[in-house]
PDB file of C-alpha atoms in Angstrom:
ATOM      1  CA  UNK A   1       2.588  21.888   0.337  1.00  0.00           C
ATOM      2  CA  UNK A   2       5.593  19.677   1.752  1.00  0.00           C
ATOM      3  CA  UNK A   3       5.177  16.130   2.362  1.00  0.00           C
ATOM      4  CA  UNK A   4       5.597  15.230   6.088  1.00  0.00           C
ATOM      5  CA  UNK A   5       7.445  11.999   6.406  1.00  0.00           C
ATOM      6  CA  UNK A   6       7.826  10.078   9.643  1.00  0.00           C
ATOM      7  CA  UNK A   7      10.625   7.827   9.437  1.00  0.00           C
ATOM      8  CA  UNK A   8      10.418   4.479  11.275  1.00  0.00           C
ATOM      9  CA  UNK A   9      13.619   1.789  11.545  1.00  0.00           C
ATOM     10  CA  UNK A  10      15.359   0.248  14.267  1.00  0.00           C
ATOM     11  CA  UNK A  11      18.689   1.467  12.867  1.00  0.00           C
ATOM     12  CA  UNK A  12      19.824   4.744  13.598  1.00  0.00           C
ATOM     13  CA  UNK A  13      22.322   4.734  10.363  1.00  0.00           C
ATOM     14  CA  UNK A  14      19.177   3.360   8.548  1.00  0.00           C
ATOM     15  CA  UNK A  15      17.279   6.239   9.588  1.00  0.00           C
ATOM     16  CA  UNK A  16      19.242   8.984   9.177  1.00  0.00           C
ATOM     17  CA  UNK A  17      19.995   7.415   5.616  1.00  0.00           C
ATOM     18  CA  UNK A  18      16.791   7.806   4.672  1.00  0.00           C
ATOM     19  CA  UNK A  19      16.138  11.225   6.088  1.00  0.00           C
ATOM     20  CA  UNK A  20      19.040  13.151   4.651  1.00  0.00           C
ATOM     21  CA  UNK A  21      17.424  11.451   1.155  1.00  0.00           C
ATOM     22  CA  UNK A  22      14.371  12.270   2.217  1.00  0.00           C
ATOM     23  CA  UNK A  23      15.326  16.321   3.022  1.00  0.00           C
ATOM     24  CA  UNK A  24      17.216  16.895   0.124  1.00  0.00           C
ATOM     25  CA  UNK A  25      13.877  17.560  -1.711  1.00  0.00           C
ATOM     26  CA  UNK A  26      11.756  20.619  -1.373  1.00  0.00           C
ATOM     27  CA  UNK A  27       8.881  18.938  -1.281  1.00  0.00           C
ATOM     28  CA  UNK A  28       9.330  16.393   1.615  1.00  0.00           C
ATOM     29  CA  UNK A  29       9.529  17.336   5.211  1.00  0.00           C
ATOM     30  CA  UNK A  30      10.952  14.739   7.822  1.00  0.00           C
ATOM     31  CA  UNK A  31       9.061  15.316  10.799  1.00  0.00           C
ATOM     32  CA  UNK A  32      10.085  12.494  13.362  1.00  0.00           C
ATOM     33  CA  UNK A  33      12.504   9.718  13.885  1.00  0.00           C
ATOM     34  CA  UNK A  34      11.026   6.241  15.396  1.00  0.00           C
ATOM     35  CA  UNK A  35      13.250   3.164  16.480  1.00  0.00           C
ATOM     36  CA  UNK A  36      10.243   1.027  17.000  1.00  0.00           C
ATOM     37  CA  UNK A  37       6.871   0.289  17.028  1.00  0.00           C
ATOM     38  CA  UNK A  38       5.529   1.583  19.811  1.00  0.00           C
ATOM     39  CA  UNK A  39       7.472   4.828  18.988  1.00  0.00           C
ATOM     40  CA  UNK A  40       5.756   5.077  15.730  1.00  0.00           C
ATOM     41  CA  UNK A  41       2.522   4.591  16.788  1.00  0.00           C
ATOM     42  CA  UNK A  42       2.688   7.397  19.445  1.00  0.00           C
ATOM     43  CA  UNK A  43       4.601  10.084  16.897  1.00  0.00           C
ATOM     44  CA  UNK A  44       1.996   8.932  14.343  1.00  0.00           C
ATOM     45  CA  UNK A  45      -0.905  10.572  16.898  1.00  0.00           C
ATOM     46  CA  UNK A  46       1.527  13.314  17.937  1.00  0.00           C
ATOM     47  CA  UNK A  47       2.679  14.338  14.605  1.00  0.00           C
ATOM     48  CA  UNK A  48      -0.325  13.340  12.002  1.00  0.00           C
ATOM     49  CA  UNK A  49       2.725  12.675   9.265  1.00  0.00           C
ATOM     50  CA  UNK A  50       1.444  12.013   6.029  1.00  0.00           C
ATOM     51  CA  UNK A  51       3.505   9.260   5.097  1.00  0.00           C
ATOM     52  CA  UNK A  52       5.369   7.151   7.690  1.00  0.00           C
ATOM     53  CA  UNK A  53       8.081   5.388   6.098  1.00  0.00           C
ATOM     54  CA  UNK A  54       7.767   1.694   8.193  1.00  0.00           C
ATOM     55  CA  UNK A  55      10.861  -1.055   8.485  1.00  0.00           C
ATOM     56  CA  UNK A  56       8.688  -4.550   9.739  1.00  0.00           C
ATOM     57  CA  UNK A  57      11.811  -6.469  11.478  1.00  0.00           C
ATOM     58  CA  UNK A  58      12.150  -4.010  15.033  1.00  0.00           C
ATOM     59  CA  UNK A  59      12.335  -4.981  18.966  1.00  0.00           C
ATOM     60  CA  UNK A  60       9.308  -4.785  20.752  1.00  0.00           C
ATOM     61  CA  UNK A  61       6.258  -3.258  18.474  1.00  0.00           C
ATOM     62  CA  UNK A  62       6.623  -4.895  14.729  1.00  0.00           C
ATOM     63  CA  UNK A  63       6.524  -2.681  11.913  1.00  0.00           C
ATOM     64  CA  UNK A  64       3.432  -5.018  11.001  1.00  0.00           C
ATOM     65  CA  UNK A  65       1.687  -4.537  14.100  1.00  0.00           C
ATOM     66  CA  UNK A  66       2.108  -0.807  14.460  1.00  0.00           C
ATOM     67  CA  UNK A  67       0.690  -0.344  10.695  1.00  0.00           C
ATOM     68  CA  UNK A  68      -2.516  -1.752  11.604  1.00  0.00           C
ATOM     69  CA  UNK A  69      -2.902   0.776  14.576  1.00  0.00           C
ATOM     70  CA  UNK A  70      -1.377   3.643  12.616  1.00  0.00           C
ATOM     71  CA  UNK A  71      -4.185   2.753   9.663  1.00  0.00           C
ATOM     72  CA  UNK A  72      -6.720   2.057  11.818  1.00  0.00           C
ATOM     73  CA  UNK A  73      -6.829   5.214  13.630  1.00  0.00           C
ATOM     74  CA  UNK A  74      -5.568   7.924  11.516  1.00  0.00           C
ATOM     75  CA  UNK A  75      -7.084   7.575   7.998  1.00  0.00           C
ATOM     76  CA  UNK A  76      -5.274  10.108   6.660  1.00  0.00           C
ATOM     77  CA  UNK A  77      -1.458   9.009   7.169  1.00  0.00           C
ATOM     78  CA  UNK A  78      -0.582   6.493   4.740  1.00  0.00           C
ATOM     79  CA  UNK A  79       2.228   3.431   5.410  1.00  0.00           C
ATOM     80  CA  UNK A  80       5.079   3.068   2.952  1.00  0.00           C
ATOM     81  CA  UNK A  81       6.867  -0.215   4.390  1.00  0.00           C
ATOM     82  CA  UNK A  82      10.782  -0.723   3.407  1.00  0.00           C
ATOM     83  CA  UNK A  83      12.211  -3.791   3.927  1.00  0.00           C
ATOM     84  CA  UNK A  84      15.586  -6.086   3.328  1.00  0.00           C
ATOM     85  CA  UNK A  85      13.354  -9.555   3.014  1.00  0.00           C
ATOM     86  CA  UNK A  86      12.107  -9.676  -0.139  1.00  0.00           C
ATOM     87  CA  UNK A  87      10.250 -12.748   0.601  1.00  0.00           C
ATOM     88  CA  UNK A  88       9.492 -11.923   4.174  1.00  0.00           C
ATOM     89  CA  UNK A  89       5.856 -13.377   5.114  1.00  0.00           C
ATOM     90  CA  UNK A  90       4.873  -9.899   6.097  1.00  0.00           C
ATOM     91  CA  UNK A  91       4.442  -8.848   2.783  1.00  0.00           C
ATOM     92  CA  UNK A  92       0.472 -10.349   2.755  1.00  0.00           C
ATOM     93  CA  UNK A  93      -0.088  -9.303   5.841  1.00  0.00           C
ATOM     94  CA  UNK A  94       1.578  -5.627   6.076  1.00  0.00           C
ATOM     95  CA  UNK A  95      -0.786  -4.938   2.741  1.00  0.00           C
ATOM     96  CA  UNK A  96      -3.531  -6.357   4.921  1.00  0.00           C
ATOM     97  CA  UNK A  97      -2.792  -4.375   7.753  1.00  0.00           C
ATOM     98  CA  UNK A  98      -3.730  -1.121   5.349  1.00  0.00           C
ATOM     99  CA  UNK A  99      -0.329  -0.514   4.080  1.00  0.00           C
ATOM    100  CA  UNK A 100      -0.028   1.605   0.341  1.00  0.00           C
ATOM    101  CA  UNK A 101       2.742  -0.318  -0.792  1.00  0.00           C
ATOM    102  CA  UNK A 102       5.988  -2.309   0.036  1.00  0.00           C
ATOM    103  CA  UNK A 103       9.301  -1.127  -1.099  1.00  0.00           C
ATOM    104  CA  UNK A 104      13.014  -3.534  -0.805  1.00  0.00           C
ATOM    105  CA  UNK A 105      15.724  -1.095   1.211  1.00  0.00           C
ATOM    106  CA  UNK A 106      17.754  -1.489  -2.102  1.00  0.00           C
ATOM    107  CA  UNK A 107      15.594   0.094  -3.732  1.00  0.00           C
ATOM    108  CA  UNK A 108      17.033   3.366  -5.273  1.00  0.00           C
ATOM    109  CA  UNK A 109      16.345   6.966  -4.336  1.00  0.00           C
ATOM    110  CA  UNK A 110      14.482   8.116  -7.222  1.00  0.00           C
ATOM    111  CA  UNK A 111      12.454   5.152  -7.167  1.00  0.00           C
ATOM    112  CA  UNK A 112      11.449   5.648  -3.095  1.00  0.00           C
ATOM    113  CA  UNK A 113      10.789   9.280  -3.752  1.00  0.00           C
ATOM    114  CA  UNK A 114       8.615   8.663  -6.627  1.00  0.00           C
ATOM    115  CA  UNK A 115       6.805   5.734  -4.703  1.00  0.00           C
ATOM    116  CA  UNK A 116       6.871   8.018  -1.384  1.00  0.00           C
ATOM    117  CA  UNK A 117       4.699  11.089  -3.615  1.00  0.00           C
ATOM    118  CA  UNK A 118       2.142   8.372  -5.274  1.00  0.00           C
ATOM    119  CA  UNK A 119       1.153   6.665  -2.226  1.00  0.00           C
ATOM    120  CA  UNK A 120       0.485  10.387  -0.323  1.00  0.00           C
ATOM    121  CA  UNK A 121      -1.672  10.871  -4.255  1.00  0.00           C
ATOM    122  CA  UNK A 122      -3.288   8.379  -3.247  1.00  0.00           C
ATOM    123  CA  UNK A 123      -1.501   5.490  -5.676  1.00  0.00           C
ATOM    124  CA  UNK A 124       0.156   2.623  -4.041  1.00  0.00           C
ATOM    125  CA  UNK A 125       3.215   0.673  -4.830  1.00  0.00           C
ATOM    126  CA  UNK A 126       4.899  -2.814  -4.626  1.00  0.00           C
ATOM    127  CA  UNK A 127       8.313  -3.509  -5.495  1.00  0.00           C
ATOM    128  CA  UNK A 128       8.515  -6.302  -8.814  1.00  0.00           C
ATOM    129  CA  UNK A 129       9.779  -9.090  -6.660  1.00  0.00           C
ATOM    130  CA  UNK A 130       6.797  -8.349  -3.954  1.00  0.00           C
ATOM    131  CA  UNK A 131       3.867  -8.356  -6.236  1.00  0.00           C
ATOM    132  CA  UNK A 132       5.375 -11.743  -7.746  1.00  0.00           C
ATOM    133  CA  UNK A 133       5.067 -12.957  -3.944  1.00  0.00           C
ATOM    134  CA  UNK A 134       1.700 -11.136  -3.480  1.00  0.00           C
ATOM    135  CA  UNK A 135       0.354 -12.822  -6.508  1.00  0.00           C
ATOM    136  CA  UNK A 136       2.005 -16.340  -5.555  1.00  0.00           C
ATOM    137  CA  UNK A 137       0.526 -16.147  -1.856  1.00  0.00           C
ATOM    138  CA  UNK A 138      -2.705 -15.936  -3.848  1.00  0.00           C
ATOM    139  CA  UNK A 139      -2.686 -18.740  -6.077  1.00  0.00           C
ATOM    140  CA  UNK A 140      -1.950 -20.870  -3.509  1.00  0.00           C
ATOM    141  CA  UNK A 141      -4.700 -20.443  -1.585  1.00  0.00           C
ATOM    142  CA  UNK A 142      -4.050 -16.833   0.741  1.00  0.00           C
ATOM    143  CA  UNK A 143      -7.980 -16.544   2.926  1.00  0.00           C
ATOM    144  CA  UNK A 144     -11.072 -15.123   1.321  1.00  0.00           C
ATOM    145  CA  UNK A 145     -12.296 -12.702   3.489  1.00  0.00           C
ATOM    146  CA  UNK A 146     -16.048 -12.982   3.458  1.00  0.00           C
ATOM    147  CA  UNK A 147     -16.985  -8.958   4.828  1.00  0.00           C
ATOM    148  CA  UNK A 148     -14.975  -8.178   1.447  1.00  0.00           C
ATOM    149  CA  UNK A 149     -16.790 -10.531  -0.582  1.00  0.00           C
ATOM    150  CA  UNK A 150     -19.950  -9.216   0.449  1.00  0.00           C
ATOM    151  CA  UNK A 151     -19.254  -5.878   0.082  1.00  0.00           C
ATOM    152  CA  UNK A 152     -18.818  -6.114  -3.637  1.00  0.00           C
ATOM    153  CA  UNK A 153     -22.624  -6.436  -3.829  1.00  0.00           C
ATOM    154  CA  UNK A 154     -23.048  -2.294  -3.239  1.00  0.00           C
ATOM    155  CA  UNK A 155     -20.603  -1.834  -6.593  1.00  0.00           C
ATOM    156  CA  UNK A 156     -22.262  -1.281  -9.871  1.00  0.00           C
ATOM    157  CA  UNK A 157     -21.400  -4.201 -12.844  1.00  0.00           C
ATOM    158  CA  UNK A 158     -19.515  -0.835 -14.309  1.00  0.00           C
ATOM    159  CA  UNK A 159     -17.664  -0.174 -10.781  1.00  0.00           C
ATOM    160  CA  UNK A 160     -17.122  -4.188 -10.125  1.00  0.00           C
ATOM    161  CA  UNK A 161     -15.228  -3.896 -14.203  1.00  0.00           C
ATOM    162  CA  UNK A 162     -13.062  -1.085 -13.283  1.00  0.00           C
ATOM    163  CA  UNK A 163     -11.916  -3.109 -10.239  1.00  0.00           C
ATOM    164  CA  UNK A 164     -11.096  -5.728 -11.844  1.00  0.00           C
ATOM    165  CA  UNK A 165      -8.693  -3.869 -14.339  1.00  0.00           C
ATOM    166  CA  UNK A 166      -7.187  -1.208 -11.157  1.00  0.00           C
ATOM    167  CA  UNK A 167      -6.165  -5.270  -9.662  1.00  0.00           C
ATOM    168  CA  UNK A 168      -4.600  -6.159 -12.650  1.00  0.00           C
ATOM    169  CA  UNK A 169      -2.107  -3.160 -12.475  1.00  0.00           C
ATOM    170  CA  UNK A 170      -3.934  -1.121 -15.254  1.00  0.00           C
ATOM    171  CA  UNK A 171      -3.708   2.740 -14.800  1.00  0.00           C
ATOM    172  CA  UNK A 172      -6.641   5.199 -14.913  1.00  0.00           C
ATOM    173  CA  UNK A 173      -5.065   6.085 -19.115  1.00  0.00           C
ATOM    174  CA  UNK A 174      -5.122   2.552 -19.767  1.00  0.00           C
ATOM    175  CA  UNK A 175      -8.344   1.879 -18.454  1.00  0.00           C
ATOM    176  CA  UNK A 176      -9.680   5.233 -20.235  1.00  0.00           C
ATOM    177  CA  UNK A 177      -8.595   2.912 -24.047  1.00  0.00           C
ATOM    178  CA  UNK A 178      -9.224  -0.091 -22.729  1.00  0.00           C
ATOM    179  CA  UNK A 179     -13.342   0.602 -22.046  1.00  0.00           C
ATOM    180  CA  UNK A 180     -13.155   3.937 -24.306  1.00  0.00           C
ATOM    181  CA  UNK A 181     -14.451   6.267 -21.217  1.00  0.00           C
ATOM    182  CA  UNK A 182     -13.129  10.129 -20.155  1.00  0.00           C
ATOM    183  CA  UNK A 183     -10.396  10.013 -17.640  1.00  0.00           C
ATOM    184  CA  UNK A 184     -12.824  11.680 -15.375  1.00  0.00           C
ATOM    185  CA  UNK A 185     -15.508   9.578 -15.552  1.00  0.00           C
ATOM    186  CA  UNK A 186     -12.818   6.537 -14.818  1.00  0.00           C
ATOM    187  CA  UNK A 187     -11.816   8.663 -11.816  1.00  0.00           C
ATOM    188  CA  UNK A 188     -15.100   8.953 -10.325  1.00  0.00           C
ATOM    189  CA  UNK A 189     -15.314   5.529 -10.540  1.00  0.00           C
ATOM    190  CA  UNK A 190     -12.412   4.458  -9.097  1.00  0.00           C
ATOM    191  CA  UNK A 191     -12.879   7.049  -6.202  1.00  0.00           C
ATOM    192  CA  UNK A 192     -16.439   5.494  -5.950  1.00  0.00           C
ATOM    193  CA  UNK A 193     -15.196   1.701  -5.537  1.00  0.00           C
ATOM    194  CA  UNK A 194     -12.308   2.488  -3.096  1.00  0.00           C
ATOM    195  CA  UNK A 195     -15.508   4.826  -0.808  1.00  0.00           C
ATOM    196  CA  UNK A 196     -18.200   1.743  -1.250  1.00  0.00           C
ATOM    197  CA  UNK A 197     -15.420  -0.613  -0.064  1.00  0.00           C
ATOM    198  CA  UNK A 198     -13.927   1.537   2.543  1.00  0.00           C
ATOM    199  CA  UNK A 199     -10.296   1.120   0.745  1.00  0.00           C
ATOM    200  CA  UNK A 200      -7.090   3.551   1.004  1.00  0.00           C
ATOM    201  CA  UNK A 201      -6.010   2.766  -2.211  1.00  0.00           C
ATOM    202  CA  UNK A 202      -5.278   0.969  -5.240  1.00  0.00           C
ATOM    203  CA  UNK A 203      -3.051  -1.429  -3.965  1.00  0.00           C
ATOM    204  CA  UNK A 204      -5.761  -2.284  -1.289  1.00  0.00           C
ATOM    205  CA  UNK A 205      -8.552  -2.307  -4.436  1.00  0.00           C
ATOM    206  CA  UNK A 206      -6.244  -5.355  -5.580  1.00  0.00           C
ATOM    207  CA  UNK A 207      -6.090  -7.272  -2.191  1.00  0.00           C
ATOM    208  CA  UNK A 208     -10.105  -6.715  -2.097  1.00  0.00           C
ATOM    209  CA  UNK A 209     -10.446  -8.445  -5.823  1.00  0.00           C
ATOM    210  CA  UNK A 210      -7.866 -11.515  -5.085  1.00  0.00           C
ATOM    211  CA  UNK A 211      -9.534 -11.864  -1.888  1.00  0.00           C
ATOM    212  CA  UNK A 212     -12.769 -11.705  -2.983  1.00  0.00           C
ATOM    213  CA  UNK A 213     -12.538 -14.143  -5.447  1.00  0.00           C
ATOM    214  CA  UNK A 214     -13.090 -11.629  -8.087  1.00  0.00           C
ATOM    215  CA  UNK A 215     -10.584 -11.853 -10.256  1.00  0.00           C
ATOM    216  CA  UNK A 216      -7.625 -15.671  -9.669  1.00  0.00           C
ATOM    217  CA  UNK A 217      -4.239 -15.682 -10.436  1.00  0.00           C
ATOM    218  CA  UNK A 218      -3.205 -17.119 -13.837  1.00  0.00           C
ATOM    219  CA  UNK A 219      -2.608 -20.488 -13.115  1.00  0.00           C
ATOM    220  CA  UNK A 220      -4.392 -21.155 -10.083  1.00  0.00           C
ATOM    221  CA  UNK A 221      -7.713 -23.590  -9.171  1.00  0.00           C
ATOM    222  CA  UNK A 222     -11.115 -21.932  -9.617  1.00  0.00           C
ATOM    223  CA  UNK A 223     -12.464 -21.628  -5.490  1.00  0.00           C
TER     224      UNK A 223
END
């Protein structure tokens, strides 16, 4: 089945660049055109896209605002943001807000394609020089969030390890030698901690374990 894309950006030469990218392959639809937030949000409902391809800098509705409602009230469209500020304070907060991931506009074709079918798989996705950021906001002291905290309590010790290893970037084959388990039994367990803690995805597994507390950045302070 085709993957229906809506594509969000304040620039019209932005967003038909990414559309004719986007249409060239047989398995991605386009489905709607947005020049803001408040357009997204209402084609979001209209359209139920799959994906919605989100710019944060826009007039009127932010990209960061209109992911929140977008995540909040349709659970099964997933936010890929694209942006040109690779340190842009967003970044923390767009992730947050329920984005899957967070993508630089240079980033190249193959790479957005391939990042646009693992968040819809249910993967997420941060550009190199965002997760550096991600990581940094961290160490420096970015807010526990104490509902999160306290929902770690309903994970098993064997759910509460996977966690840990899905926040420090491991993949299900890597966790499968690391702790010697089947790839399906990691799989159940990684679909069981993202249910228990109400998450979308991996990427939003690792904001739960930073903020939590469960797992620091190398080189930070012990809370």
């Amino acid at each position: 089945m085709s993957i229906r894309v809506l594509v969000v950006d304040d620039q019209t030469i932005v967003r038909a660049g990414f559309a004719a990218i986007l249409t060239a392959e047989t398995d991605l639809t386009v489905v709607g055109e947005a020049a803001d937030g408040d357009a997204a949000v209402a084609m979001a409902a209209d359209l139920a896209p799959d994906l919605v391809l989100m710019d944060i800098r826009m007039p009127g509705m932010d990209g960061l605002t209109a992911t929140r409602l977008i995540t909040r009230h349709h659970s099964l469209t997933k936010v890929l943001v694209l942006t040109t500020f690779d340190l842009d304070a967003y970044v923390y907060e767009a992730l947050r807000a329920g984005s899957s991931g967070f993508l630089l506009k240079d980033t190249e074709p193959e790479a957005l394609l391939a990042a646009i079918r693992l968040v819809v798989s249910g993967d997420g996705v941060l550009a190199p020089a965002v997760t550096g950021r991600l990581i940094q906001a961290f160490a420096h002291g970015a807010p526990v969030a104490p509902e999160t905290s306290g929902a770690l309590n309903s994970l098993s010790p064997r759910e509460r390890e996977i966690l840990i290893l899905v926040a420090t970037g491991l993949t299900n084959m890597e966790i499968v030698e690391r702790l010697g388990l089947a790839l399906g039994t990691v799989k159940v367990h990684v679909s069981s901690v993202l249910a228990k803690l109400g998450l979308r995805d991996r990427v939003q597994a690792t904001i739960c374990a930073y903020e939590s507390g469960l797992i620091r950045p190398l080189g930070s302070s012990a809370p």
